Coordinates of C-alpha atoms in Angstrom, one line a residue:
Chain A
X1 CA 42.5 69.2 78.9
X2 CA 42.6 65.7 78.9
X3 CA 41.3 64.4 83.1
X4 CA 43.9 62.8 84.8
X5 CA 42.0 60.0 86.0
X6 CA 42.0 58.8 82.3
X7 CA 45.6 56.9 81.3
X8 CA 47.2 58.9 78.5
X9 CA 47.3 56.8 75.9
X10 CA 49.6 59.4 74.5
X11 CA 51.7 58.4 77.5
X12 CA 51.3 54.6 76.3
X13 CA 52.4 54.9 73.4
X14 CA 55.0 57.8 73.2
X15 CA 59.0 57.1 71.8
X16 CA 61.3 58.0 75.1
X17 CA 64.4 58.9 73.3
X18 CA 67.5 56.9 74.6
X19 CA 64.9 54.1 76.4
X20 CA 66.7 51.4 74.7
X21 CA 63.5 51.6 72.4
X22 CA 62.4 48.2 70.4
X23 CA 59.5 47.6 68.3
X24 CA 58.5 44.6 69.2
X25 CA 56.6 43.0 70.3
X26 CA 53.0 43.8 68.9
X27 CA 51.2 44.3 72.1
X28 CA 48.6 46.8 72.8
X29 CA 49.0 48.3 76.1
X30 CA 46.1 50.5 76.7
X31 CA 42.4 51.0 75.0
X32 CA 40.1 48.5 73.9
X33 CA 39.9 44.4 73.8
X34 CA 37.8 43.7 71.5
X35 CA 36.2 44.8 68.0
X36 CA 33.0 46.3 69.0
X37 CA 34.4 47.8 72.1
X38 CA 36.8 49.3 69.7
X39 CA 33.6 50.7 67.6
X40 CA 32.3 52.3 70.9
X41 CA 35.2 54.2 71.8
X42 CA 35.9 55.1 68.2
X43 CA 32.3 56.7 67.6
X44 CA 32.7 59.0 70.9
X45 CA 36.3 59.9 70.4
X46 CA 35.1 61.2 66.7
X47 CA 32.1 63.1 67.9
X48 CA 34.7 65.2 70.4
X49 CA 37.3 65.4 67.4
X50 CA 34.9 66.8 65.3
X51 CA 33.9 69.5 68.3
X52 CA 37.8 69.9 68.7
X53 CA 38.4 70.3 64.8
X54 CA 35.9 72.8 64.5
X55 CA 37.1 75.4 67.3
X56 CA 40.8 74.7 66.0
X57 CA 39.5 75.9 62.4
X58 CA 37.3 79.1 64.0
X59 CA 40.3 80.0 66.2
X60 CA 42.2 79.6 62.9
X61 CA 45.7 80.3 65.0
X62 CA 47.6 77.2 65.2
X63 CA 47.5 73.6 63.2
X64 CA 47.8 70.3 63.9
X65 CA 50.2 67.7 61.7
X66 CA 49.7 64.0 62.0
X67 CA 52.8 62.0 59.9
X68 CA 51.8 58.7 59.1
X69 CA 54.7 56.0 58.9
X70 CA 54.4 52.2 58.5
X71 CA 55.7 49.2 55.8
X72 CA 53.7 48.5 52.9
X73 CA 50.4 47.6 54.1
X74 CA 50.3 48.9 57.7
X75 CA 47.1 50.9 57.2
X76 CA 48.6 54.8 56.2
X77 CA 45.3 54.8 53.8
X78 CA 42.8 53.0 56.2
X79 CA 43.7 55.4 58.7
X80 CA 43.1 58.6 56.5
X81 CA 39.8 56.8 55.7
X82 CA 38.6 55.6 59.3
X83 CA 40.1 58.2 61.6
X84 CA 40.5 61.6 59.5
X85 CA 36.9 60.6 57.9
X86 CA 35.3 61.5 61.5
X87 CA 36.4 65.2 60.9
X88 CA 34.8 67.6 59.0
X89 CA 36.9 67.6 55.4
X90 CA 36.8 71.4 55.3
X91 CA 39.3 71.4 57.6
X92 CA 41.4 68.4 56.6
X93 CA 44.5 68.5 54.3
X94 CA 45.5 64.8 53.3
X95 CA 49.1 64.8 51.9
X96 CA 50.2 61.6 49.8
X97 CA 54.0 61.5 49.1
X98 CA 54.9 59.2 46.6
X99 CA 58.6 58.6 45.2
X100 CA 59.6 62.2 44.9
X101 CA 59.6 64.0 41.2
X102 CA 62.5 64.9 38.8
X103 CA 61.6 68.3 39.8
X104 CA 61.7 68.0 43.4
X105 CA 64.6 65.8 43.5
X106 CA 66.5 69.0 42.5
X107 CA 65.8 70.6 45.4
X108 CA 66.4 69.8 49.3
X109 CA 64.3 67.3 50.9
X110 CA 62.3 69.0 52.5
X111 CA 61.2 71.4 49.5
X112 CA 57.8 69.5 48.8
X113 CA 57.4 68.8 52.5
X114 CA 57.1 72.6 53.7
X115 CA 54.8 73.7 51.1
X116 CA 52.5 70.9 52.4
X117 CA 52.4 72.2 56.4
X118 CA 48.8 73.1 57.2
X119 CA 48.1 76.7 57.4
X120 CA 46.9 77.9 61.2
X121 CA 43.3 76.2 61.6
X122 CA 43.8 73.0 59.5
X123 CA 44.8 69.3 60.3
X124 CA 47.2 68.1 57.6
X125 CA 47.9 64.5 57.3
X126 CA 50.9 63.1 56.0
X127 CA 50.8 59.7 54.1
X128 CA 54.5 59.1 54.0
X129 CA 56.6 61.8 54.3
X130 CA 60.3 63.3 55.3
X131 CA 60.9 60.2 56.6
X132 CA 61.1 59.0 53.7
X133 CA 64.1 60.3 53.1
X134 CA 65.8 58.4 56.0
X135 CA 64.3 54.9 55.2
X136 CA 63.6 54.1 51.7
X137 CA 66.5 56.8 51.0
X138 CA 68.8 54.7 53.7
X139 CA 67.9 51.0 53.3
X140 CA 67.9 51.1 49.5
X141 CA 70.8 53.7 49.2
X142 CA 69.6 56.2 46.9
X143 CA 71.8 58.9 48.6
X144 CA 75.0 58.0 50.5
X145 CA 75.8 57.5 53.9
X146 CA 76.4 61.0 55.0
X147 CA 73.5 62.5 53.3
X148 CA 70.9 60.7 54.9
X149 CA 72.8 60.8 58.1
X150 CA 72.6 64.2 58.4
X151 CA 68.9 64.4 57.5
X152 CA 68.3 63.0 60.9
X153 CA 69.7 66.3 62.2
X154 CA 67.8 68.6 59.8
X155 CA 64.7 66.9 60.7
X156 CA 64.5 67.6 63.7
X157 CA 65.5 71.4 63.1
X158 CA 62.5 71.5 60.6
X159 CA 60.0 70.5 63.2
X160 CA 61.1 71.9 66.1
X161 CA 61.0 75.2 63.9
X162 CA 57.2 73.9 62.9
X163 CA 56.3 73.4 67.0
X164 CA 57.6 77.1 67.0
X165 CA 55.7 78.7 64.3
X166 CA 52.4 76.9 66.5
X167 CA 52.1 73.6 64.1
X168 CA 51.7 70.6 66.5
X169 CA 53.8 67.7 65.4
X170 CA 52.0 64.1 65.4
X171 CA 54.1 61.0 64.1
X172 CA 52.2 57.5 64.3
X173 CA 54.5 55.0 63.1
X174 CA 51.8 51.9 62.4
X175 CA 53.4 48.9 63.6
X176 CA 52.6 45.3 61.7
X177 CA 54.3 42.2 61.6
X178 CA 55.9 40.4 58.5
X179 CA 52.8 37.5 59.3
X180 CA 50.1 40.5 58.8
X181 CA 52.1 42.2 56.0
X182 CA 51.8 38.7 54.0
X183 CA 48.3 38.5 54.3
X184 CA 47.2 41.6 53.7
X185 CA 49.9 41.4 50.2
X186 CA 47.9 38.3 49.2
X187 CA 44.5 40.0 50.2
X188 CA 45.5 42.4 47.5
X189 CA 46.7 40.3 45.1
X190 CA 43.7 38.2 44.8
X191 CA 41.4 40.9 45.1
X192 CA 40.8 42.1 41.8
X193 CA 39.4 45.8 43.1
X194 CA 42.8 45.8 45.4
X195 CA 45.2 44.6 42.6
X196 CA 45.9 48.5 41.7
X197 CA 48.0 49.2 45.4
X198 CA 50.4 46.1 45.2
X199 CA 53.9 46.8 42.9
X200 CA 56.0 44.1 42.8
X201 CA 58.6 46.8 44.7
X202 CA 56.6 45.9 47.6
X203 CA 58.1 42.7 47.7
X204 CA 61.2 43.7 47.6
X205 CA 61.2 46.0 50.4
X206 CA 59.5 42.9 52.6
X207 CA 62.9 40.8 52.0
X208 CA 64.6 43.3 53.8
X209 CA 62.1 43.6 56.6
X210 CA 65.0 43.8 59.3
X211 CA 66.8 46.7 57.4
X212 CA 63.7 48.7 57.2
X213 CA 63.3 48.0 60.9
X214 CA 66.5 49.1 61.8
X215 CA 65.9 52.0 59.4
X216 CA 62.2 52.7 61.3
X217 CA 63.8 52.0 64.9
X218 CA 66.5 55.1 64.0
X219 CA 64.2 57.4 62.6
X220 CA 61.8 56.9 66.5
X221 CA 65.4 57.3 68.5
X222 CA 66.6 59.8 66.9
X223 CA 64.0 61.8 65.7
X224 CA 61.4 61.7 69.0
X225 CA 62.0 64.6 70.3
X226 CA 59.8 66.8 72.9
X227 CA 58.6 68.7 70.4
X228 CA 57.4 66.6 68.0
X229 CA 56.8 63.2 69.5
X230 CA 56.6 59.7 67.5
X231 CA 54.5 57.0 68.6
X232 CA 54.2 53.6 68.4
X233 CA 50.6 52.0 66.9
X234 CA 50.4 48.3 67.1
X235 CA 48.5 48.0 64.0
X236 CA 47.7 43.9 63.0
X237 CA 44.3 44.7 64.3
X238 CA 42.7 47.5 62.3
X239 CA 40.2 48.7 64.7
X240 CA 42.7 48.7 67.3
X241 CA 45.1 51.0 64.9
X242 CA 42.3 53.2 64.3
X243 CA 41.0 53.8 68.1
X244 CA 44.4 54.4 69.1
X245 CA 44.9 56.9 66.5
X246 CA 42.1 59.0 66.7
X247 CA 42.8 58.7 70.6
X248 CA 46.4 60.2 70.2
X249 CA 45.0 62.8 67.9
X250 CA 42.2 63.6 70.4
X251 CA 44.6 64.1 73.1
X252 CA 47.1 66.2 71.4
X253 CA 43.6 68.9 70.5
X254 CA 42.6 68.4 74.2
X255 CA 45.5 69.3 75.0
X256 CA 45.8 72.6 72.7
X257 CA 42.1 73.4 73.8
X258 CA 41.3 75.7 70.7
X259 CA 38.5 77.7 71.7
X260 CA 36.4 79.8 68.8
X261 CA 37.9 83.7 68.8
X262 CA 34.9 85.9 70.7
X263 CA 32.8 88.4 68.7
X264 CA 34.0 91.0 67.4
X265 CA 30.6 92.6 66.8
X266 CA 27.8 93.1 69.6
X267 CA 25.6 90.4 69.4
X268 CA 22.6 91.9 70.7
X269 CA 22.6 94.5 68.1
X270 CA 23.3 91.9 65.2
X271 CA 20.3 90.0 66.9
X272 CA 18.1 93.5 66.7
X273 CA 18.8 94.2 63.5
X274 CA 17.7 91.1 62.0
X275 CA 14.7 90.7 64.2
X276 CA 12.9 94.1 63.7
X277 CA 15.0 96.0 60.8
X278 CA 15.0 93.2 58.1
X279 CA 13.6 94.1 55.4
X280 CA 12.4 90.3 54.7
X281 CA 11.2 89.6 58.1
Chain B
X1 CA 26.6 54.4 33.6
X2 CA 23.1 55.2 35.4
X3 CA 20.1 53.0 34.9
X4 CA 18.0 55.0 32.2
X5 CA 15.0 53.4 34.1
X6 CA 16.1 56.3 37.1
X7 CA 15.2 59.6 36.6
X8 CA 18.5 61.6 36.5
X9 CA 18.6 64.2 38.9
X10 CA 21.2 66.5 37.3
X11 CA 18.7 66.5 34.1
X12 CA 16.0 67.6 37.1
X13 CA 18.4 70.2 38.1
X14 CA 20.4 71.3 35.6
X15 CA 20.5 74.9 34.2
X16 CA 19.6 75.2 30.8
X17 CA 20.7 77.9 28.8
X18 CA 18.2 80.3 27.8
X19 CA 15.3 78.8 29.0
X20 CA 14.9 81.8 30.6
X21 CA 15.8 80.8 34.0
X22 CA 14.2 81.8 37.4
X23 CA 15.5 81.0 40.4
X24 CA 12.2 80.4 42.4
X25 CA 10.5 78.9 43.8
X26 CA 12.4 76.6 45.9
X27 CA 10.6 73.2 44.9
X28 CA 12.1 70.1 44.9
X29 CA 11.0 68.5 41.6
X30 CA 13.1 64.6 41.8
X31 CA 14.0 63.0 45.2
X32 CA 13.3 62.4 48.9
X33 CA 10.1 63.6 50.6
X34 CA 10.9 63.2 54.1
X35 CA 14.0 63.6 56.2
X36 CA 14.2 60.0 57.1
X37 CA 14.0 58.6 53.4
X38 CA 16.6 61.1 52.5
X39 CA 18.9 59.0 55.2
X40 CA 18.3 55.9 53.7
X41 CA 19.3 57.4 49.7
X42 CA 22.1 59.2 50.9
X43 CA 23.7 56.1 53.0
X44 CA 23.5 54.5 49.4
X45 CA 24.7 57.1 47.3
X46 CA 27.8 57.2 50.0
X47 CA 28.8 54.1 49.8
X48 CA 28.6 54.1 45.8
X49 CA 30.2 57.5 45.9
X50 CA 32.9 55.9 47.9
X51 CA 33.4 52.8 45.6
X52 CA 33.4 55.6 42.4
X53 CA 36.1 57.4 44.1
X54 CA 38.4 55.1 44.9
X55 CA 38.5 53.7 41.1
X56 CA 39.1 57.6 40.5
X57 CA 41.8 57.4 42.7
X58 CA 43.6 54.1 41.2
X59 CA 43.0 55.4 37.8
X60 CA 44.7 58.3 38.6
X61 CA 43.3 60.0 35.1
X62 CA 40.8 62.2 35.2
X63 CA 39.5 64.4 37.7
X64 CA 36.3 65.9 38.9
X65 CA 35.6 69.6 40.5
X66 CA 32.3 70.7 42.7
X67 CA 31.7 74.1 42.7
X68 CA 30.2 75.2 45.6
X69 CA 28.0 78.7 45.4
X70 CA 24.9 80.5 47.7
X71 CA 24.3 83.1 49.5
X72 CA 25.4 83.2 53.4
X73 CA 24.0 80.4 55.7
X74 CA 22.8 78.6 52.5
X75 CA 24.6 75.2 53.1
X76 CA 28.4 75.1 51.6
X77 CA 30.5 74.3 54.5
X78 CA 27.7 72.2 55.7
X79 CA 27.6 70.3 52.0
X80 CA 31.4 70.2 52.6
X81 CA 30.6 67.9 55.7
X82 CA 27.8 65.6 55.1
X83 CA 28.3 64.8 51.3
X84 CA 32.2 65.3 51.5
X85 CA 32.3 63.4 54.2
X86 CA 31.1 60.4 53.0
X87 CA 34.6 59.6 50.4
X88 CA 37.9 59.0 51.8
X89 CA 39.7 62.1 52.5
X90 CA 42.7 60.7 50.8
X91 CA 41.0 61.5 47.3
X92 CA 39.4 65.0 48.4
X93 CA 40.6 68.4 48.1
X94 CA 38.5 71.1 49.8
X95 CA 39.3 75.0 49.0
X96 CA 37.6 77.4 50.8
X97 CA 37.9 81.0 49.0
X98 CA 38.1 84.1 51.1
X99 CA 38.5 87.7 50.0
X100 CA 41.3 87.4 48.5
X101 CA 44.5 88.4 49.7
X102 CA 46.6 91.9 48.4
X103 CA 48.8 89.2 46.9
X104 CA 46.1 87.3 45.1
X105 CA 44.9 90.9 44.0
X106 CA 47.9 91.6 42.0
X107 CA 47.3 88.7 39.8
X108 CA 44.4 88.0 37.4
X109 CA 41.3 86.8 39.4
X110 CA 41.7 82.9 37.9
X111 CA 45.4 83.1 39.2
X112 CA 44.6 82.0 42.8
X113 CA 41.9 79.3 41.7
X114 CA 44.0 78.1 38.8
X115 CA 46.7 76.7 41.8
X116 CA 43.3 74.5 43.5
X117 CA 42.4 73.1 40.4
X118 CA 42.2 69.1 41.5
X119 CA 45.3 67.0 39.5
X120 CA 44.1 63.3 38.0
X121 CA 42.6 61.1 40.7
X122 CA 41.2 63.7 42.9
X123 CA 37.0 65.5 43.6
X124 CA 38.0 68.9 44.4
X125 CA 36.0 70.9 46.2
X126 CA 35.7 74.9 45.9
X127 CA 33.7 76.1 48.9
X128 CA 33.1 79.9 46.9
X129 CA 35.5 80.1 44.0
X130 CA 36.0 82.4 41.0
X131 CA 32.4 83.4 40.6
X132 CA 32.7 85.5 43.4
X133 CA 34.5 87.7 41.3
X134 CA 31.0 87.8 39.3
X135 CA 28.9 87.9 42.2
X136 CA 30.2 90.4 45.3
X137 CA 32.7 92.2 42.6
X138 CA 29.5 92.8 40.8
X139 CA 27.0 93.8 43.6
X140 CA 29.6 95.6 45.7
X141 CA 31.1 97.3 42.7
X142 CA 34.2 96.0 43.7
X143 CA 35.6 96.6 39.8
X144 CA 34.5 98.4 37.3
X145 CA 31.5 96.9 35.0
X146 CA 33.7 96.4 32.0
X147 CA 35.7 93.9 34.3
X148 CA 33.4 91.9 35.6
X149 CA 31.5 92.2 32.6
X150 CA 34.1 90.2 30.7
X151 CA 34.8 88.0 33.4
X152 CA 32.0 85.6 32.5
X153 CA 34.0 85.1 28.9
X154 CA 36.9 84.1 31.1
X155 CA 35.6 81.4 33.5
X156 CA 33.7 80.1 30.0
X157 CA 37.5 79.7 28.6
X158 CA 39.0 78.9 31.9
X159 CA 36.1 75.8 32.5
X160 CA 36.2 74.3 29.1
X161 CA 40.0 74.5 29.4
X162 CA 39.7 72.2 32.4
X163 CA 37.2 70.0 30.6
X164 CA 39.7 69.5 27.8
X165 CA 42.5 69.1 30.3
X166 CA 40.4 66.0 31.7
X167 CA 39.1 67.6 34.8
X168 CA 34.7 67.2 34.8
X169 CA 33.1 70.7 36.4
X170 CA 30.1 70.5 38.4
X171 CA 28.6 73.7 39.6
X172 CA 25.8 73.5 42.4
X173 CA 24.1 76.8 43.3
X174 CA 22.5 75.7 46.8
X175 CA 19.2 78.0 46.7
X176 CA 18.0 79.2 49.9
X177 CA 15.1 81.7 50.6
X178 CA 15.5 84.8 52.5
X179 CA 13.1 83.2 55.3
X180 CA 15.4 80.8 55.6
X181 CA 18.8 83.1 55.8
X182 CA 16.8 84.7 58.6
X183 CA 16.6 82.0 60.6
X184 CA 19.9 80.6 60.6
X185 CA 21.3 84.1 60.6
X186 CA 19.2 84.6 63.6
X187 CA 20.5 80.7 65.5
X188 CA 24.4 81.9 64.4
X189 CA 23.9 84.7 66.8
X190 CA 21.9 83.4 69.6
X191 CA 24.3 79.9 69.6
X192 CA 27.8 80.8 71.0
X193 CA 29.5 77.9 69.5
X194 CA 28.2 79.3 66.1
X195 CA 28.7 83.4 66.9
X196 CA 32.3 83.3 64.9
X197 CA 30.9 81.9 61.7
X198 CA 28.6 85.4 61.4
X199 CA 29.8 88.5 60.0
X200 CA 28.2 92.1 60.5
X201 CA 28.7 92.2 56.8
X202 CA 26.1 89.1 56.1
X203 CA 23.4 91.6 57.1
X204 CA 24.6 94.2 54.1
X205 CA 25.0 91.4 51.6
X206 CA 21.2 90.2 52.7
X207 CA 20.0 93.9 52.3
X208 CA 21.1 93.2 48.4
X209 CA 19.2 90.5 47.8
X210 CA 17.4 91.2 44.9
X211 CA 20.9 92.1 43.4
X212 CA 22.8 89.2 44.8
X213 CA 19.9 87.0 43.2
X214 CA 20.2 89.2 39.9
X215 CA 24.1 88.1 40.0
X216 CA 23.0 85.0 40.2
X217 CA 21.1 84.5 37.6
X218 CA 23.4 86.0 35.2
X219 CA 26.2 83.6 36.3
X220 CA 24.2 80.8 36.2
X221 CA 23.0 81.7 32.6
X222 CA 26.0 83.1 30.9
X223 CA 28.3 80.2 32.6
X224 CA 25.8 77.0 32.5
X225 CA 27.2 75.8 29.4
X226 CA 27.5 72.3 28.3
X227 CA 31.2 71.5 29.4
X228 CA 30.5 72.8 33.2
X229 CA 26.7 73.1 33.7
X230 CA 25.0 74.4 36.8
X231 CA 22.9 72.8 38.9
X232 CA 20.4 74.6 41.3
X233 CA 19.8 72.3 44.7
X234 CA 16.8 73.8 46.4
X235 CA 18.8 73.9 50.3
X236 CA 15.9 75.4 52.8
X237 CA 16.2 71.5 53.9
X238 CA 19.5 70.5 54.6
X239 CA 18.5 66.5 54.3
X240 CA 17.2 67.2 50.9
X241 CA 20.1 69.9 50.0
X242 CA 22.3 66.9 51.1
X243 CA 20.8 63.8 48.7
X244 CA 20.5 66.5 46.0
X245 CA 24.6 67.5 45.7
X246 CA 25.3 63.7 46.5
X247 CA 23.4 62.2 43.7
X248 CA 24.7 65.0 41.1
X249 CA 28.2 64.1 41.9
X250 CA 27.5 60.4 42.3
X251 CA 25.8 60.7 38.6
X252 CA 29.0 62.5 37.2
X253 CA 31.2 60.0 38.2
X254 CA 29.0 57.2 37.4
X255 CA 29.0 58.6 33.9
X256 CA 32.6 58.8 33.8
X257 CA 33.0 55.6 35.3
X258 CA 36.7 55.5 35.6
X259 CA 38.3 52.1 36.3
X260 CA 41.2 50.8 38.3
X261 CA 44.0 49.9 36.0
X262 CA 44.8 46.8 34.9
X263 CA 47.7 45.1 36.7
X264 CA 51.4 45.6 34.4
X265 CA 52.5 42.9 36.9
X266 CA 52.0 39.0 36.4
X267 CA 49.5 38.1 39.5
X268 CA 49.3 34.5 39.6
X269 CA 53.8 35.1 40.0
X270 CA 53.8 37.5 42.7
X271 CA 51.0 35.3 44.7
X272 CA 53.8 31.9 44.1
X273 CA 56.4 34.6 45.6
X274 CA 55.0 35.2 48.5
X275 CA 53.4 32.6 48.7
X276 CA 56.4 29.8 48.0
X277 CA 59.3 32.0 48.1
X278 CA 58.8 34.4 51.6
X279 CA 61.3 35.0 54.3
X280 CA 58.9 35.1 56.7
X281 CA 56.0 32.7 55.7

């Protein structure tokens, strides 16, 4: 359990459904100040992940699902990198969701997401996900009005139903500003190594950076429920977005305080057999 | 590609067929002497590994799968961490086989493994995989010997399907000695955060040894072929069984040496876009 004396940063950064909630501004109300403080924190927060990880994969009973939301450029792959690299992979299922297939666009929208729900023991990590399907699907109108309106609704069937079946819902929504998002597009662009992630679509989504807000601000109200909580990352500073990840996600396994299943055999006559009945002792 | 000037370890390691193989003894013939030089390399052979991958990724091509094989306590899960562990997540897809399920039963034994195999852009993992249907189905008589029998025919088709298919095999056999099973059976059981990784049934596959290692050898020889050789990585040292499986998959994808595409959009007119033409600039 996470001590009281400690503030939550959970509790920081948690969407309270009908607070009147805005995304701005960019402050960062709890954790670290600076870089290498940052650095500190992160190191010890991964060394009690990894101890966390590991008990949720022996007890192999319930999973963990961290949905990673954020424009173009917020970090959704620096954060599978920096914060999901600190657990051991064995028990880590990474989930990209790019535009959805022919295929998958024939059935519901939440076909491809439910065979990616980590099985009882994993962390899965969503890059992009359902959401999709109430921003890009909203803002640029692929469905109409009253199709993605209602997705709100089933979305919050779907992971209350998840909470139920003992996944833990995470949802980060990585929060940058227009000034950061044009740097790091231009970072890309003349970086020859980085010139494979920018698409020209990118730019279009940035000129209507208030649409997808709106889009982003609905999805949190509507959609952070009790049972599967959305927070708020302010992301322009990396390590920041990265400590404050890895914190939420520490919480939420402190919190569920997976402990390895006892032995089912008797130890002391496993140890005896090995000790003076082996025949290559 | 790798410097010819370095001597290859995969060439060090690699199974040749009919060479009349033997499995011991567990020297280490290229590499690291001590613990602490073995740091160093494998820091190095991370970061290149990383680099590797994530022009993998962007290429979005080709694939690569590690086969991961030994007997209990010799290394996978650990391999899985430390060598795993050092490429971003995002790109890595770890599959731990267990007995397989009455489902997975009904179905051919490549049915279940065929569904991990990694798509373009992705190093899959297999922590166990299809040769245990060679290996425990063979010792434990779990089928009769005509199955398994033909079963090595199979995997042969199956891996140089894959090849074709664009997906590079690399099989790694981490080679323990029965002193060394010992041991770590023996700290499993007398460390309680360990106790639920052992299983009664470790001590009857260790009291087949001599057949395990027998299955072994046949699976190494009648399925090291040219399209998805094996490579045995001497693992009584964890450091050295570490560097080893590092370099051999840092050597495979340096030979493939996949690269990032090139741009299909005009650089120098998305940078005047954002830089001349932004909203928010």
């Amino acid at each position: 359990m996470a001590k009281k004396t400690v503030p939550s940063v959970r509790d920081a950064l948690r969407v309270r459904p009908g607070s009147g909630l805005h995304l701005g501004p960019r402050d960062t109300p709890v954790g670290p100040a600076t870089k290498a403080e940052a650095a500190d924190l992160l190191a010890a927060t991964g060394e009690r992940l990894a101890v966390l990880q590991e008990a949720l994969y022996a007890e192999s009973r319930r999973s963990v699902l961290l949905v990673l939301q954020g424009m173009d450029t917020s970090g959704k792959g620096g954060t599978v990198s920096h914060v999901c690299g600190l657990v051991n992979p064995q028990g880590l299922r990474v989930t990209s969701f790019k535009a959805p297939t022919r295929q998958e666009l024939r059935h519901d929208f939440l076909w491809r997401v439910r065979k990616q729900v980590p099985p009882p023991g994993y962390i899965g990590v969503f890059d992009r996900s359902h959401y999709e399907d109430v921003l890009i699907a909203r803002v640029q109108e692929l469905v109409p009005r009253e199709v993605w309106d209602a997705r709100y609704f089933a979305i919050n069937e779907f992971e209350a139903e998840l909470a139920e079946a003992g996944t833990t819902v995470v949802k980060v929504f990585l929060h940058i500003s227009p000034e950061e998002q044009r740097e790091r597009l231009i970072a890309r662009l003349e970086t020859p190594a980085k010139q494979w992630k920018y698409d020209p679509a990118d730019l279009v989504a940035r000129s209507r950076w208030t649409e997808y807000e709106e889009a982003y601000r609905a999805a949190l109200e509507r959609c952070g429920t009790a049972a599967a909580p959305w927070y708020i990352v302010p992301a322009d500073r990396k390590w920041y977005r990265n400590w404050a990840v890895a914190s939420v996600l520490l919480e939420t396994l402190e919190e569920l305080a997976p402990t390895p299943p006892e032995p089912t055999y008797d130890v002391a006559a496993e140890l005896a057999r090995i000790t003076y009945a082996d025949p290559w002792g």
